[in-house]
Every structure is written in C-alpha cells, then in structure tokens.
mmCIF file with all atom_site columns, C-alpha atoms in Angstrom:
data_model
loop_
_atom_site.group_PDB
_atom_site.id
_atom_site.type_symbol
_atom_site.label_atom_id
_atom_site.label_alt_id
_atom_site.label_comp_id
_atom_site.label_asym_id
_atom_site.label_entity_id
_atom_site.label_seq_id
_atom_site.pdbx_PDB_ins_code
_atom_site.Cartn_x
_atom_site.Cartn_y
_atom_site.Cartn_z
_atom_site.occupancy
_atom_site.B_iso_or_equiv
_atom_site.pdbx_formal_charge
_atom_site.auth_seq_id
_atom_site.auth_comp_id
_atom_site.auth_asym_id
_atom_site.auth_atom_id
_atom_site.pdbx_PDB_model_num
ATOM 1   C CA . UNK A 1 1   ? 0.000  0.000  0.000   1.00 0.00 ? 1   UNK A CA 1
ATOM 2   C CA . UNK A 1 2   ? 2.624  2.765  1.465   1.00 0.00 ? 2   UNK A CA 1
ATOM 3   C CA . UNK A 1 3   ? 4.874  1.407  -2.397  1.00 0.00 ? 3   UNK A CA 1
ATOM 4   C CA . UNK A 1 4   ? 1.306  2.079  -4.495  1.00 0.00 ? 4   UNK A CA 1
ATOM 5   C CA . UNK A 1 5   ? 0.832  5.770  -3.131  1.00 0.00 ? 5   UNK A CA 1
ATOM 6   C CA . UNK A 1 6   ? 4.960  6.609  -3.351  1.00 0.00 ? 6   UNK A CA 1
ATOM 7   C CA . UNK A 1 7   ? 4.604  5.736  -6.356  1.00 0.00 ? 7   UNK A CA 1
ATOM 8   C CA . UNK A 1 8   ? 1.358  8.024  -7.353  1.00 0.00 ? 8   UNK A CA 1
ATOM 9   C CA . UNK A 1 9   ? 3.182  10.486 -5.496  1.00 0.00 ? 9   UNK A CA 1
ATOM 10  C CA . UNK A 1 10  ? 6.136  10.064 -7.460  1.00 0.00 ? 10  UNK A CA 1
ATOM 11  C CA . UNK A 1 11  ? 4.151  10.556 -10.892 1.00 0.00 ? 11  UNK A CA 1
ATOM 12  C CA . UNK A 1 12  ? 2.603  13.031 -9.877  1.00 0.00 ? 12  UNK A CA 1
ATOM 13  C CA . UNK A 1 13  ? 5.837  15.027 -8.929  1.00 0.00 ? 13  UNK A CA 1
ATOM 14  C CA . UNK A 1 14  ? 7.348  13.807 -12.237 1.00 0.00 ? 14  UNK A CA 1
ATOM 15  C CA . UNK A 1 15  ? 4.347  15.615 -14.100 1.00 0.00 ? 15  UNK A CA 1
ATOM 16  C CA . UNK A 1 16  ? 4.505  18.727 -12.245 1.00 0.00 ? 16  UNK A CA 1
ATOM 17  C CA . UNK A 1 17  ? 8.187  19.215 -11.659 1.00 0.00 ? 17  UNK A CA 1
ATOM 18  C CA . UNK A 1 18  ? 11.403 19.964 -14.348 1.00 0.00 ? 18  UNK A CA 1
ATOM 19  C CA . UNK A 1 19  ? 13.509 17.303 -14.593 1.00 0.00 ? 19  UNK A CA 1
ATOM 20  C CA . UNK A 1 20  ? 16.307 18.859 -12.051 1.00 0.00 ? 20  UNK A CA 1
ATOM 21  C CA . UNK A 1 21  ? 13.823 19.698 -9.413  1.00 0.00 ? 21  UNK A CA 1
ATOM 22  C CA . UNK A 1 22  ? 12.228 15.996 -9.614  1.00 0.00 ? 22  UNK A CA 1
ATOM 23  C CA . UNK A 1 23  ? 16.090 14.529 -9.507  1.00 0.00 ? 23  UNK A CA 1
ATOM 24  C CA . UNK A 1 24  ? 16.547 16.894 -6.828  1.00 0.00 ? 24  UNK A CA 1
ATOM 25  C CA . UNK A 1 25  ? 12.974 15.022 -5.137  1.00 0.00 ? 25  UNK A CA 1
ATOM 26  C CA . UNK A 1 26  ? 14.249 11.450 -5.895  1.00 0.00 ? 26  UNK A CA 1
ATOM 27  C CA . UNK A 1 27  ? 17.417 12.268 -4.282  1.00 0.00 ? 27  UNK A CA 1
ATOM 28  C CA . UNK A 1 28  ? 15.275 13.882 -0.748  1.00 0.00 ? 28  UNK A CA 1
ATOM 29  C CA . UNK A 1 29  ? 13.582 10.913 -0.388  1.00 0.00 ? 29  UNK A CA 1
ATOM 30  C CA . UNK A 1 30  ? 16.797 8.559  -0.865  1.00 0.00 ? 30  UNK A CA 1
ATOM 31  C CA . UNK A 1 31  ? 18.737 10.751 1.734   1.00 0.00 ? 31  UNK A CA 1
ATOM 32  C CA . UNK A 1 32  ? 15.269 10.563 4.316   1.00 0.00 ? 32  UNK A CA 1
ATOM 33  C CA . UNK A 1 33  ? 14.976 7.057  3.565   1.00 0.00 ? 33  UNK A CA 1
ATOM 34  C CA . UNK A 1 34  ? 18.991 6.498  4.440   1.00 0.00 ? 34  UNK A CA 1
ATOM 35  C CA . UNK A 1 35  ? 18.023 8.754  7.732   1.00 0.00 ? 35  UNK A CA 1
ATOM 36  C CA . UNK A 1 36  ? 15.215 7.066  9.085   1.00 0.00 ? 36  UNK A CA 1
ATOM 37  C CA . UNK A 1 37  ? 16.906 3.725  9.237   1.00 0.00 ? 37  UNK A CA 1
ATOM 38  C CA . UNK A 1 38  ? 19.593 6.014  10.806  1.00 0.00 ? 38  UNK A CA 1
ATOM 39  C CA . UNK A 1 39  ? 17.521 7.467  13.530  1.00 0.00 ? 39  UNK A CA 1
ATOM 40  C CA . UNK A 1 40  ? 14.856 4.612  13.778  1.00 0.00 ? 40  UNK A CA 1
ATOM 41  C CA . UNK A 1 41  ? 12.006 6.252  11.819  1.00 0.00 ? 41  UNK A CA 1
ATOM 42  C CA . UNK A 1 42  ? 9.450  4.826  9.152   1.00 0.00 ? 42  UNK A CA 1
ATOM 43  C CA . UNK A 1 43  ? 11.502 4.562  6.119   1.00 0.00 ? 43  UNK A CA 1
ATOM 44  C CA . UNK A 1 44  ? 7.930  4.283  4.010   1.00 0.00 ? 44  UNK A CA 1
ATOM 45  C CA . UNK A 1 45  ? 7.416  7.969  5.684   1.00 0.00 ? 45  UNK A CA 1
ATOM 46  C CA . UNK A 1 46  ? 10.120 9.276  4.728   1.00 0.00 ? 46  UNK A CA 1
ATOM 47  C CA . UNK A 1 47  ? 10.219 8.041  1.173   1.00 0.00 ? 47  UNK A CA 1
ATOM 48  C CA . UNK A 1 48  ? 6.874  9.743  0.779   1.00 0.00 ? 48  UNK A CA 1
ATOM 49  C CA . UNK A 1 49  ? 7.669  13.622 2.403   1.00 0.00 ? 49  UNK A CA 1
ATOM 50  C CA . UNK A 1 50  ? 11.093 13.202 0.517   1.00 0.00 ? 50  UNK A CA 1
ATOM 51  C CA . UNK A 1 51  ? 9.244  12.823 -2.898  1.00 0.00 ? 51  UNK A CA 1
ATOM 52  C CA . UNK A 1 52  ? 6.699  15.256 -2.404  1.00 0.00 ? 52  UNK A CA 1
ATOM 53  C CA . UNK A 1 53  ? 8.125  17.935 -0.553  1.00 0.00 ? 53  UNK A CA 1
ATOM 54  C CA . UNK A 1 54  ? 8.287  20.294 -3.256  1.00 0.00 ? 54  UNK A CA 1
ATOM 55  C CA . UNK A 1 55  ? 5.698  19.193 -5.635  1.00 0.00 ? 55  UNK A CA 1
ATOM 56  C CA . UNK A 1 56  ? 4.021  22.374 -5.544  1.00 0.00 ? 56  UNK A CA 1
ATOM 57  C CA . UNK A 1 57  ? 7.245  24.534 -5.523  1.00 0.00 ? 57  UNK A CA 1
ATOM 58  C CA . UNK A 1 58  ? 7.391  25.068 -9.645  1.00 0.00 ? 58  UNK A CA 1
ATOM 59  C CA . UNK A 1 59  ? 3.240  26.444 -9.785  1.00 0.00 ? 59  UNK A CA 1
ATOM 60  C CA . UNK A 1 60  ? 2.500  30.055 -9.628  1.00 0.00 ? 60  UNK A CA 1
ATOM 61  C CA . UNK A 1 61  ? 2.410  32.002 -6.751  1.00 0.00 ? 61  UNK A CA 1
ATOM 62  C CA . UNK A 1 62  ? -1.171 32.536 -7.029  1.00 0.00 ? 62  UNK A CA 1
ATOM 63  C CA . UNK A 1 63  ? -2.249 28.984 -6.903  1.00 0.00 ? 63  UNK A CA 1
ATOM 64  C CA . UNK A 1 64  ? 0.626  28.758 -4.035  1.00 0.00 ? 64  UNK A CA 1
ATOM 65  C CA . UNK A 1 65  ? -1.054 31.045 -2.138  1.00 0.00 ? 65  UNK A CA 1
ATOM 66  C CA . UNK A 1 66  ? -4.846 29.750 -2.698  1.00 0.00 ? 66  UNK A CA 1
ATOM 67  C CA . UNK A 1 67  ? -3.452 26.307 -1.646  1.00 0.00 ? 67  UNK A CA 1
ATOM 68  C CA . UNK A 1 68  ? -1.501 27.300 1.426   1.00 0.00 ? 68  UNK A CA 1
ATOM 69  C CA . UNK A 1 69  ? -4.556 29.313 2.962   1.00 0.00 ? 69  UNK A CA 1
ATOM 70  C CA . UNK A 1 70  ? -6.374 26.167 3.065   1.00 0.00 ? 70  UNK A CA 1
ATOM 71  C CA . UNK A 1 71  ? -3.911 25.013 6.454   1.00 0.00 ? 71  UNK A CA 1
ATOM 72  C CA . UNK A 1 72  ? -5.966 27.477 8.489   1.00 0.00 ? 72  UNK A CA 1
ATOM 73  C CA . UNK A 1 73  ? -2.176 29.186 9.326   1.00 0.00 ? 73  UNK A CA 1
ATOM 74  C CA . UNK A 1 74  ? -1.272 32.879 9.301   1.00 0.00 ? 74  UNK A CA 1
ATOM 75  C CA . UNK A 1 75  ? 1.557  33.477 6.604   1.00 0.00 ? 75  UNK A CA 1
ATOM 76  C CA . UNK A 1 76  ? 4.880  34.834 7.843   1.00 0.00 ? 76  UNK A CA 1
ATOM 77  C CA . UNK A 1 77  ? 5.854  38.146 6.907   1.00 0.00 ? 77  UNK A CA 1
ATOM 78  C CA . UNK A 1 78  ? 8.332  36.183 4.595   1.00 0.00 ? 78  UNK A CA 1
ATOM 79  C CA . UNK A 1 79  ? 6.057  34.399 3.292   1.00 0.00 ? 79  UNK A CA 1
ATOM 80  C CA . UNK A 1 80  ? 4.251  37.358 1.751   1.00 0.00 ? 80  UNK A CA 1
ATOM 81  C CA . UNK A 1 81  ? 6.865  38.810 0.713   1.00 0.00 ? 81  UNK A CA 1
ATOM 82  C CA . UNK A 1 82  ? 8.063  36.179 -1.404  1.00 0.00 ? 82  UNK A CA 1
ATOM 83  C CA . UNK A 1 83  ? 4.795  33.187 -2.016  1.00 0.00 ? 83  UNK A CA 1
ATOM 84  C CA . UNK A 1 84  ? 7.090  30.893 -3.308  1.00 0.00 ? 84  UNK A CA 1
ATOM 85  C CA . UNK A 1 85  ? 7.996  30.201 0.333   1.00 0.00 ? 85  UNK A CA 1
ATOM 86  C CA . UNK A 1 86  ? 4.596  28.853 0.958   1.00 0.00 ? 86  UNK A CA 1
ATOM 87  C CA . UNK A 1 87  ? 5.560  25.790 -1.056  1.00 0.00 ? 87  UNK A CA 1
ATOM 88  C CA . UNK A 1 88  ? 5.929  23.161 1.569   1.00 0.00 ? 88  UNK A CA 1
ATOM 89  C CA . UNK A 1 89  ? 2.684  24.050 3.311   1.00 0.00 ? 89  UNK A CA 1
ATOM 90  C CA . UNK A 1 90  ? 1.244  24.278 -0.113  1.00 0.00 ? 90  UNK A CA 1
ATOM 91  C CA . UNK A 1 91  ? 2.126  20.741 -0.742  1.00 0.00 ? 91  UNK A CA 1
ATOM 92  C CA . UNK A 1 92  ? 1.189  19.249 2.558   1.00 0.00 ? 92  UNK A CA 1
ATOM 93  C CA . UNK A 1 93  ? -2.036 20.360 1.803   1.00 0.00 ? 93  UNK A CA 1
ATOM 94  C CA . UNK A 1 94  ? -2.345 18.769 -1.940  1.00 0.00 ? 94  UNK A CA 1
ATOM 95  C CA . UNK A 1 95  ? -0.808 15.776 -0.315  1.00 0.00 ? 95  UNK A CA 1
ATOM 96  C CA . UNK A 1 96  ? -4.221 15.592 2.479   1.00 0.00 ? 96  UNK A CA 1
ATOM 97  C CA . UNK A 1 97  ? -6.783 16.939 -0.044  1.00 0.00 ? 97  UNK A CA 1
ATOM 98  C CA . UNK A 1 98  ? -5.241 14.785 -3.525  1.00 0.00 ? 98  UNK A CA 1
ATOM 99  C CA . UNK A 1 99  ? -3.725 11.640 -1.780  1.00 0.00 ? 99  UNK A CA 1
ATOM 100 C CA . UNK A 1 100 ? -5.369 10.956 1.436   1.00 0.00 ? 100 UNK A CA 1
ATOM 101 C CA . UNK A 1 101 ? -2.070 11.315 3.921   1.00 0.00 ? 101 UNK A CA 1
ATOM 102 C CA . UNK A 1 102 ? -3.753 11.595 7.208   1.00 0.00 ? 102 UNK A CA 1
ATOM 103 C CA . UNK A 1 103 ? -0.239 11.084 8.941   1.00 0.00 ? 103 UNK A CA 1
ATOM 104 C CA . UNK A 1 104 ? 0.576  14.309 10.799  1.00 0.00 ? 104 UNK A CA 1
ATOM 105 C CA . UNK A 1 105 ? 4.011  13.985 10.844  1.00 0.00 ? 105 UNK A CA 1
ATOM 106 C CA . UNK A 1 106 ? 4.347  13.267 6.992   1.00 0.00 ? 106 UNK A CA 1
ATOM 107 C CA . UNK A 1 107 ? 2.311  16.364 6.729   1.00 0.00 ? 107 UNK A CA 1
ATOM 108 C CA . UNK A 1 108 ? 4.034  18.196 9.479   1.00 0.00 ? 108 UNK A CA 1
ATOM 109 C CA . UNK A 1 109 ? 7.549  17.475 8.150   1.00 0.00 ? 109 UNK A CA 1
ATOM 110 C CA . UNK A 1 110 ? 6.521  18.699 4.502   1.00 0.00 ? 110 UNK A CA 1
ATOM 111 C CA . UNK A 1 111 ? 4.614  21.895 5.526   1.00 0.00 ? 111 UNK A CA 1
ATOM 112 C CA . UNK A 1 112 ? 7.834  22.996 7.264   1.00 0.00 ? 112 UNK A CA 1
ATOM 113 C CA . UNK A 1 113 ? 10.455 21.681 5.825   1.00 0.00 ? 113 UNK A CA 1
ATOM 114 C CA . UNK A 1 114 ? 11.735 25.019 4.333   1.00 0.00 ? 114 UNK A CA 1
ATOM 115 C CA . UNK A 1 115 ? 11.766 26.884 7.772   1.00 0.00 ? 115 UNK A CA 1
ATOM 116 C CA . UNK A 1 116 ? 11.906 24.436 10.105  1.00 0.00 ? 116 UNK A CA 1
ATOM 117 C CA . UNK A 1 117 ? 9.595  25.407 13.511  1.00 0.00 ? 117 UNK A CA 1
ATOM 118 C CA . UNK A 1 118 ? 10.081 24.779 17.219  1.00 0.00 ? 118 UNK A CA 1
ATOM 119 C CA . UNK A 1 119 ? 8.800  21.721 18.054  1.00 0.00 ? 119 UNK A CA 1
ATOM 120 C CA . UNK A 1 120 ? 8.780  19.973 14.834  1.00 0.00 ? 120 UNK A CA 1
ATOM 121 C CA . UNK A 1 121 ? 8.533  16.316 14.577  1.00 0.00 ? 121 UNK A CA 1
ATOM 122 C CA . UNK A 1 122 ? 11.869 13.834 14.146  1.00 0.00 ? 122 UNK A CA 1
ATOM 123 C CA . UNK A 1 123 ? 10.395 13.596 10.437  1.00 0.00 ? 123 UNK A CA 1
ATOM 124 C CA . UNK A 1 124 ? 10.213 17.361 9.551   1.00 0.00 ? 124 UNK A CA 1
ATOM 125 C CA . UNK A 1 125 ? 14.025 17.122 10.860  1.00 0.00 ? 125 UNK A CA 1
ATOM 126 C CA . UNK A 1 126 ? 14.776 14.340 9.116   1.00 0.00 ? 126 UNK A CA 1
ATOM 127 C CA . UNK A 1 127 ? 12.953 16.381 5.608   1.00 0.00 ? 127 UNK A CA 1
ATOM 128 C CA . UNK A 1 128 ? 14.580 19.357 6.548   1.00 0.00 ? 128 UNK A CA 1
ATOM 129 C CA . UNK A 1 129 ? 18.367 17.921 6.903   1.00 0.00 ? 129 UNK A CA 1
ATOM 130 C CA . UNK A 1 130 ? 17.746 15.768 3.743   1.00 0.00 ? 130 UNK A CA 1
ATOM 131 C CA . UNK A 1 131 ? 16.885 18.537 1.244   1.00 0.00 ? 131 UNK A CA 1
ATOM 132 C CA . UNK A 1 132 ? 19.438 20.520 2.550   1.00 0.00 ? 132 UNK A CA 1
ATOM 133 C CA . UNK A 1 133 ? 22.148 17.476 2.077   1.00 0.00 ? 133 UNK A CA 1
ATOM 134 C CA . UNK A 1 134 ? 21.510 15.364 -0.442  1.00 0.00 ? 134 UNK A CA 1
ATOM 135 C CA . UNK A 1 135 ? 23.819 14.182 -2.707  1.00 0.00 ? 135 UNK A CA 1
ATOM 136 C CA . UNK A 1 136 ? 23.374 17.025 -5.810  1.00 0.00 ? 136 UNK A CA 1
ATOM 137 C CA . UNK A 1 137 ? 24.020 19.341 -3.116  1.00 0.00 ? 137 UNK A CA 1
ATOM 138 C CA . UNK A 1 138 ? 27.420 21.363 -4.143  1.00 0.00 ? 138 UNK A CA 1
ATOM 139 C CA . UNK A 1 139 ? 28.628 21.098 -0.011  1.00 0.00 ? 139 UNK A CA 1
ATOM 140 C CA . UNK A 1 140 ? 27.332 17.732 0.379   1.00 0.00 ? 140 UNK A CA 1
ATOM 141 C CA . UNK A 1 141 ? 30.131 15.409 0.208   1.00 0.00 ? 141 UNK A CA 1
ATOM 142 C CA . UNK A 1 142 ? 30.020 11.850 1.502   1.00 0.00 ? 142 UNK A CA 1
ATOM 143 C CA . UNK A 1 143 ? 32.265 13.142 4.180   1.00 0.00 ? 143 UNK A CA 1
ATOM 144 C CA . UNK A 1 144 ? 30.024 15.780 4.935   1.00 0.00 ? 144 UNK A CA 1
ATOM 145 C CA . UNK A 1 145 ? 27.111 13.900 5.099   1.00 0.00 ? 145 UNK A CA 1
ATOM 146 C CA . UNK A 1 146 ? 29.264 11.127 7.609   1.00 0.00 ? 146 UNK A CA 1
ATOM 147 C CA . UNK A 1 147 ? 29.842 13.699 9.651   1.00 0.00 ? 147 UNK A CA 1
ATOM 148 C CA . UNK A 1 148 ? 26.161 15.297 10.082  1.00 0.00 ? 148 UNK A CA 1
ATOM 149 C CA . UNK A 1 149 ? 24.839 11.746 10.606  1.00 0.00 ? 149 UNK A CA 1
ATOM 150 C CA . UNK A 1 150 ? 27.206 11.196 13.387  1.00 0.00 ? 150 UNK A CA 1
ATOM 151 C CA . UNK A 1 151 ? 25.360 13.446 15.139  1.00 0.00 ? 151 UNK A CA 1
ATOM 152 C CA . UNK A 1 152 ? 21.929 13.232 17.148  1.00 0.00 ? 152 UNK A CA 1
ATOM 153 C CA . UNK A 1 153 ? 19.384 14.339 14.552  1.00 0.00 ? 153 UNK A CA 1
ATOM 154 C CA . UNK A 1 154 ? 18.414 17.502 16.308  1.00 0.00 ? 154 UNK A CA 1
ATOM 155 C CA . UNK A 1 155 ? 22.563 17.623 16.539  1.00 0.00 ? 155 UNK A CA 1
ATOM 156 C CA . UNK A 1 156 ? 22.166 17.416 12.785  1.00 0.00 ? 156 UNK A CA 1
ATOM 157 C CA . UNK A 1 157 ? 19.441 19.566 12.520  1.00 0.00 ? 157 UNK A CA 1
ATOM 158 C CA . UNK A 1 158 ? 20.723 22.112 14.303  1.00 0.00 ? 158 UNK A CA 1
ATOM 159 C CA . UNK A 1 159 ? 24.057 22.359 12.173  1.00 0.00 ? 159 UNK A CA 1
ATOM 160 C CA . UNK A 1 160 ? 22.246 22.753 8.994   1.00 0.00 ? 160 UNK A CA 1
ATOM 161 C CA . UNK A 1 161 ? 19.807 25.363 10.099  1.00 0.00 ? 161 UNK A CA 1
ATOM 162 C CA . UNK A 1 162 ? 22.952 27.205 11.398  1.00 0.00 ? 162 UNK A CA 1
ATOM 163 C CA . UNK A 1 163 ? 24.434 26.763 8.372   1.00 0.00 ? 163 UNK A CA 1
ATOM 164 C CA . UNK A 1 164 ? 21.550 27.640 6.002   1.00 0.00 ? 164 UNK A CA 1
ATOM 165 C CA . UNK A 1 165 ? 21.120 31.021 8.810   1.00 0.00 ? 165 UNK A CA 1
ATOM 166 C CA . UNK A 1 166 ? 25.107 31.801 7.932   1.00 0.00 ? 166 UNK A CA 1
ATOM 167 C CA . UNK A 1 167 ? 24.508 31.096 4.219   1.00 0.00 ? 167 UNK A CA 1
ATOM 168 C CA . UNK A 1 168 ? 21.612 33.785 4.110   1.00 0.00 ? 168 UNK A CA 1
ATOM 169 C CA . UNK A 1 169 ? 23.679 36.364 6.025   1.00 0.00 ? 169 UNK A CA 1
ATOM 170 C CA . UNK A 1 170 ? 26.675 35.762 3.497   1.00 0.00 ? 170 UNK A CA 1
ATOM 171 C CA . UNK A 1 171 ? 23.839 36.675 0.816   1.00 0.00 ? 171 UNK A CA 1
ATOM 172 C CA . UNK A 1 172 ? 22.340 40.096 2.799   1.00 0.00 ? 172 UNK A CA 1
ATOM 173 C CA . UNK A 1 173 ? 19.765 38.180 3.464   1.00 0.00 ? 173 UNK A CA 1
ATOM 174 C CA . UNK A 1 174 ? 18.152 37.330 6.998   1.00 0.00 ? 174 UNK A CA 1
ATOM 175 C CA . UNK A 1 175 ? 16.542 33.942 7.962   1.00 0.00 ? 175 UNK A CA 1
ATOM 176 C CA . UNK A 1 176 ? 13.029 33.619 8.972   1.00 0.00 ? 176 UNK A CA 1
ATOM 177 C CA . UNK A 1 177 ? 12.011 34.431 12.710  1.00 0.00 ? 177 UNK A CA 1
ATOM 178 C CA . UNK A 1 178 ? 10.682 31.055 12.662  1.00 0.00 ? 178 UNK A CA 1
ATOM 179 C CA . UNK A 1 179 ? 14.030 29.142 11.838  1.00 0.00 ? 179 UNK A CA 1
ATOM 180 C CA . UNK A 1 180 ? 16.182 31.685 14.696  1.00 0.00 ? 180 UNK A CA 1
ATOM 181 C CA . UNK A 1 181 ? 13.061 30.513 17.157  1.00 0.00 ? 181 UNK A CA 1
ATOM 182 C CA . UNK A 1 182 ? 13.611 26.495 16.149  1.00 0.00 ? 182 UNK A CA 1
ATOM 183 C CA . UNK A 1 183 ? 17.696 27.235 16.014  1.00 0.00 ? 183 UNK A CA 1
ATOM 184 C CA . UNK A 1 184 ? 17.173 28.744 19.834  1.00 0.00 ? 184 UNK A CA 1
ATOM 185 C CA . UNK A 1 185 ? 15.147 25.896 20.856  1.00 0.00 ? 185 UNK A CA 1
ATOM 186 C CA . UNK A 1 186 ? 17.574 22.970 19.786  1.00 0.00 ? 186 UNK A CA 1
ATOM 187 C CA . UNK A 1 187 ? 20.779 25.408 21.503  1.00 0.00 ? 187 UNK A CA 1
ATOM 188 C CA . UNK A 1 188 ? 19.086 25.048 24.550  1.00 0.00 ? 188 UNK A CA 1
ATOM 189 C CA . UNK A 1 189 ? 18.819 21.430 24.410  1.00 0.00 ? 189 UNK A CA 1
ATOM 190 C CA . UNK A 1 190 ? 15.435 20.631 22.695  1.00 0.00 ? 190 UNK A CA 1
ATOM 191 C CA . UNK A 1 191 ? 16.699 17.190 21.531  1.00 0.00 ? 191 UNK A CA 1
ATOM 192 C CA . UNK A 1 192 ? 20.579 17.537 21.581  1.00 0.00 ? 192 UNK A CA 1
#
C-alpha cells in the first residue's frame, strides 16, 4: 500500500516538476529514507515527504497562495513577501486533499520543511536535513554527510539550520524568525 501511493506520489511530482527539481525530489527521499533507518524512523514515511516535498514549488504564486490558505495558518511576513515560500505548506495540503495522507508527521515534516519550527517532529528534521544534504548538493560530500549523521538528529538539525542562517547572512539576506526561534530551541537542548 505505502509502495502504491509513493509511487502516485512520485508521478505526480514527475508531471509537475522539471527534470532537475524531480532529480533533486528522488534524491530527498533517498537521503530521508537512508536517515530514518539512521535514527529509527518509518523509512515508508520518509520516502513519501522526501518525494513530495516540493511538488508544488514550480506552480505560480497565485495557486501557491490559494493552496496554502487552506492550512488554516497565518503566513509569515516572509512568506508574503516572497509566495514561493509557501511551497511546503502548499504541498502538505495537496498531499491531504489529492492523496489521502492523514499522517501528521508526513504532513508536518513537509509543511515545514523550508523553515523548520520549534517543536517539529523527528520527520520534519529528518525532511529538513535531507533537502538541505543530499547528494546534488554542491557542499554535500560523503564526508560531509558522515559527519552530520554522526550526530543526534536535532545535533544534525541544528548544524544545517545554522548553516543555512550563515549562508543567508553571506547573501544580505536574513533567515526567517521562525528558523532563529527552532535554532534557539535545539541550543538550549530541545533534543541535543
């Protein structure tokens, strides 16, 4: 069953996606997979957020937008700046309303895995880690990727967030007040 809807999943990322961004997909759900057996988490749930965590990251804004209200959440104030943000939540909620996924940390770990958010579930680490290290990544060495899975995963975690945060500030940029609240929590211990 969890094989028959990856696999719709899949397709349907493979229709909506370019060819880089669904390689980049295929590769997120690989790394999630490797990290569940890691850290003792449903590999089938992690396949699935890994595949479709940015199937709704290549539609306009617009239909971003429309889809993203339907959580019920308030949008950040970087999030209306720049829609394209709301992907993740966007696609947690095609994955409830098109597919059925009932599982709230499948849904939890998609819908955030661009910010990250205090309290989020082992799986929304897990997502959030993964896109940020799999394998087409230009950092993400095997020896890179040794090292951050030698760590706890809110270790791990809490090293890429940092490093995404120091990436940003390199750019001019600043992160989102939701990933300096998550990075804050983990500091003090939320997991370590």
């Amino acid at each position: 069953m969890e094989s028959e809807l990856f696999e719709k999943i899949r397709e349907f990322a493979r229709g909506r996606l370019s060819g880089g961004r669904f390689a980049h997909s295929e590769r997120v759900a690989d790394t999630a997979v490797l990290m569940c057996r890691r850290y003792g988490l449903d590999e089938d749930a992690g396949r699935i957020a890994g595949i479709a965590h940015d199937i709704c990251k290549e539609i306009p804004d617009d239909e971003i937008i429309s889809l993203a209200s339907m959580d019920g959440l308030p949008f950040e104030e970087v999030e209306k700046a720049k829609p394209g943000l709301l992907h993740g939540r966007a696609a947690a909620v095609v994955l409830r309303s098109d597919f059925g996924i009932r599982d709230k940390d499948i849904l939890d770990a998609v819908a955030n895995h661009t910010f990250g958010r205090p309290g989020l579930c082992d799986l929304g680490k897990i997502l959030f880690v993964a896109d940020k290290i799999e394998p087409g990544r230009p950092q993400s060495t095997d020896e890179y990727r040794e090292n951050l899975l030698s760590m706890s995963l809110a270790g791990a975690a809490l090293s890429v967030a940092e490093e995404n945060i120091d990436y940003l500030k390199k750019k001019g940029k600043i992160a989102a007040p939701i990933t300096v609240s998550w990075v804050a929590q983990l500091r003090s211990g939320g997991g370590i």
